[in-house]
mmCIF file of C-alpha atoms in Angstrom:
data_model
loop_
_atom_site.group_PDB
_atom_site.id
_atom_site.type_symbol
_atom_site.label_atom_id
_atom_site.label_comp_id
_atom_site.label_asym_id
_atom_site.label_seq_id
_atom_site.Cartn_x
_atom_site.Cartn_y
_atom_site.Cartn_z
ATOM 1 C CA MET A 470 -22.528 9.027 2.206
ATOM 2 C CA ARG A 471 -18.692 9.777 1.675
ATOM 3 C CA GLU A 472 -18.375 7.159 4.151
ATOM 4 C CA GLU A 473 -20.260 4.253 3.025
ATOM 5 C CA ALA A 474 -17.810 4.784 -0.010
ATOM 6 C CA VAL A 475 -15.356 4.778 1.159
ATOM 7 C CA ILE A 476 -15.979 1.276 2.945
ATOM 8 C CA ASP A 477 -17.668 0.122 0.388
ATOM 9 C CA PHE A 478 -14.616 0.918 -1.966
ATOM 10 C CA ILE A 479 -11.806 -0.398 0.999
ATOM 11 C CA HIS A 480 -14.546 -3.679 1.041
ATOM 12 C CA SER A 481 -14.079 -4.218 -2.769
ATOM 13 C CA LEU A 482 -10.632 -3.673 -2.968
ATOM 14 C CA CYS A 483 -9.586 -6.197 -0.437
ATOM 15 C CA LEU A 484 -12.198 -8.690 -2.170
ATOM 16 C CA TYR A 485 -10.109 -7.885 -5.015
ATOM 17 C CA ALA A 486 -6.961 -7.905 -3.156
ATOM 18 C CA GLY A 487 -7.486 -11.625 -2.078
ATOM 19 C CA GLU A 488 -8.183 -10.109 1.561
ATOM 20 C CA GLY A 489 -10.936 -10.622 4.130
ATOM 21 C CA LYS A 490 -13.389 -8.428 6.158
ATOM 22 C CA GLU A 491 -10.154 -8.638 9.100
ATOM 23 C CA PHE A 492 -7.774 -7.441 7.065
ATOM 24 C CA ALA A 493 -10.666 -4.676 5.334
ATOM 25 C CA GLU A 494 -11.930 -3.746 9.005
ATOM 26 C CA ASN A 495 -8.156 -3.507 10.217
ATOM 27 C CA PHE A 496 -7.028 -1.479 7.073
ATOM 28 C CA ARG A 497 -10.223 1.459 7.181
ATOM 29 C CA THR A 498 -9.453 1.054 11.391
ATOM 30 C CA LYS A 499 -5.746 2.802 10.798
ATOM 31 C CA LEU A 500 -6.786 4.536 7.603
ATOM 32 C CA LYS A 501 -8.917 6.563 9.841
ATOM 33 C CA ALA A 502 -6.412 7.429 12.504
ATOM 34 C CA ASP A 503 -4.392 8.861 10.174
ATOM 35 C CA GLU A 504 -6.070 12.196 8.067
ATOM 36 C CA GLU A 505 -3.438 12.938 5.887
ATOM 37 C CA ILE A 506 -3.121 9.226 4.197
ATOM 38 C CA TYR A 507 -7.042 8.994 4.578
ATOM 39 C CA GLU A 508 -7.350 12.060 2.288
ATOM 40 C CA GLU A 509 -4.983 10.628 -0.312
ATOM 41 C CA PHE A 510 -7.137 7.093 -0.284
ATOM 42 C CA ILE A 511 -10.085 9.159 -1.155
ATOM 43 C CA TYR A 512 -8.387 10.913 -4.018
ATOM 44 C CA TYR A 513 -7.583 7.447 -5.344
ATOM 45 C CA MET A 514 -11.054 6.120 -4.818
ATOM 46 C CA GLU A 515 -12.317 9.181 -6.825
ATOM 47 C CA HIS A 516 -9.264 9.809 -9.744
ATOM 48 C CA GLY A 517 -7.576 6.197 -10.166
ATOM 49 C CA ASN A 518 -4.766 7.825 -9.205
ATOM 50 C CA PHE A 519 -2.723 9.379 -6.360
ATOM 51 C CA ALA A 520 -2.320 13.124 -5.155
ATOM 52 C CA CYS A 521 1.085 12.029 -3.791
ATOM 53 C CA LYS A 522 0.696 14.629 -0.725
ATOM 54 C CA ALA A 523 0.253 12.047 2.331
ATOM 55 C CA LYS A 524 4.064 10.829 3.038
ATOM 56 C CA VAL A 525 5.826 9.631 5.658
ATOM 57 C CA GLU A 526 9.648 10.675 6.099
ATOM 58 C CA GLY A 527 9.443 12.237 1.902
ATOM 59 C CA TYR A 528 7.902 8.467 1.094
ATOM 60 C CA THR A 529 4.304 8.242 -0.581
ATOM 61 C CA VAL A 530 2.025 6.006 -1.356
ATOM 62 C CA VAL A 531 3.549 5.832 -5.459
ATOM 63 C CA ASP A 532 6.989 5.409 -3.866
ATOM 64 C CA VAL A 533 6.204 2.565 -1.300
ATOM 65 C CA MET A 534 4.520 1.109 -4.570
ATOM 66 C CA VAL A 535 7.828 0.963 -6.350
ATOM 67 C CA TRP A 536 9.647 -0.602 -3.598
ATOM 68 C CA GLN A 537 7.506 -2.833 -3.426
ATOM 69 C CA MET A 538 7.133 -3.850 -6.619
ATOM 70 C CA ASP A 539 11.278 -4.234 -7.100
ATOM 71 C CA HIS A 540 11.489 -6.294 -3.511
ATOM 72 C CA PHE A 541 8.679 -8.675 -4.666
ATOM 73 C CA LYS A 542 10.427 -8.844 -8.004
ATOM 74 C CA ALA A 543 12.230 -12.942 -7.162
ATOM 75 C CA ARG A 544 8.637 -13.690 -5.780
ATOM 76 C CA LEU A 545 6.739 -12.049 -8.633
ATOM 77 C CA ASP A 546 9.260 -14.438 -11.045
ATOM 78 C CA GLN A 547 8.275 -17.835 -8.851
ATOM 79 C CA ASP A 548 4.378 -16.261 -9.012
ATOM 80 C CA ASN A 549 3.787 -16.538 -5.401
ATOM 81 C CA SER A 550 3.358 -13.493 -3.881
ATOM 82 C CA GLY A 551 -0.086 -13.580 -4.862
ATOM 83 C CA THR A 552 0.231 -9.549 -6.290
ATOM 84 C CA ARG A 553 1.354 -10.729 -9.951
ATOM 85 C CA GLN A 554 -1.317 -9.009 -11.946
ATOM 86 C CA ASN A 555 -3.198 -7.895 -9.098
ATOM 87 C CA GLY A 556 -3.035 -3.785 -9.432
ATOM 88 C CA ASP A 557 -5.905 -3.725 -6.299
ATOM 89 C CA ARG A 558 -3.663 -5.612 -4.256
ATOM 90 C CA MET A 559 -0.727 -3.240 -5.169
ATOM 91 C CA VAL A 560 -2.701 -0.376 -4.424
ATOM 92 C CA LEU A 561 -3.758 -1.579 -0.906
ATOM 93 C CA LEU A 562 -0.692 -3.219 0.362
ATOM 94 C CA ALA A 563 0.964 0.040 -0.046
ATOM 95 C CA PHE A 564 -1.021 2.102 1.521
ATOM 96 C CA ASP A 565 -1.246 -0.359 4.477
ATOM 97 C CA THR A 566 2.405 -0.407 4.805
ATOM 98 C CA LEU A 567 2.648 4.100 3.918
ATOM 99 C CA LEU A 568 -0.243 3.837 7.181
ATOM 100 C CA ASN A 569 2.393 1.281 9.550
ATOM 101 C CA MET A 570 5.272 3.429 7.943
ATOM 102 C CA ARG A 571 3.400 6.445 10.119
ATOM 103 C CA LYS A 572 3.775 4.426 13.144
ATOM 104 C CA GLU A 573 7.312 2.865 12.521
ATOM 105 C CA PRO A 574 9.064 4.698 10.173
ATOM 106 C CA GLU A 575 12.789 3.358 11.053
ATOM 107 C CA LYS A 576 11.326 -0.094 10.828
ATOM 108 C CA TYR A 577 9.997 0.969 7.066
ATOM 109 C CA LEU A 578 13.286 3.064 5.746
ATOM 110 C CA LEU A 579 15.628 0.232 6.531
ATOM 111 C CA LYS A 580 13.722 -1.847 4.547
ATOM 112 C CA ILE A 581 13.142 0.750 1.965
ATOM 113 C CA SER A 582 16.671 1.492 1.619
ATOM 114 C CA GLY A 583 18.023 -1.767 2.048
ATOM 115 C CA GLU A 584 15.728 -4.537 0.042
ATOM 116 C CA THR A 585 15.672 -4.007 -3.590
ATOM 117 C CA GLY A 586 14.823 -6.972 -6.241
ATOM 118 C CA THR A 587 17.388 -9.314 -8.235
ATOM 119 C CA ASP A 588 17.560 -7.815 -11.246
ATOM 120 C CA TYR A 589 21.224 -6.111 -11.260
ATOM 121 C CA PRO A 590 24.182 -7.906 -10.977
ATOM 122 C CA ASP A 591 26.168 -9.301 -8.037
ATOM 123 C CA LYS A 592 23.396 -9.125 -6.136
ATOM 124 C CA TYR A 593 23.469 -12.278 -4.426
#
């Protein structure tokens, strides 16, 4: 029964995040392949909060969310990122990014350390 609840939660989260069934199925496949991040996702599903036990190169899903918020600030200001006032989308994308980081950590570490928002002097 737990698996059914996870599937339902993923589909609901994707629906609220504006993602379709294909994204949901791809996300579920990646999630099931990574036990540590899967357990983190279950914790979020059951508690509405993060355990922050799953880490990729020292980064947690919360770290990814903070980076995403910073990274998307310019687009959020223009309201064209699809994440404005959509916490479900931010959570979903943070978990998806953490799963992708597991496979290609170098790619994401470069992004996290180099791509930041525009809210400080002399950025551009």
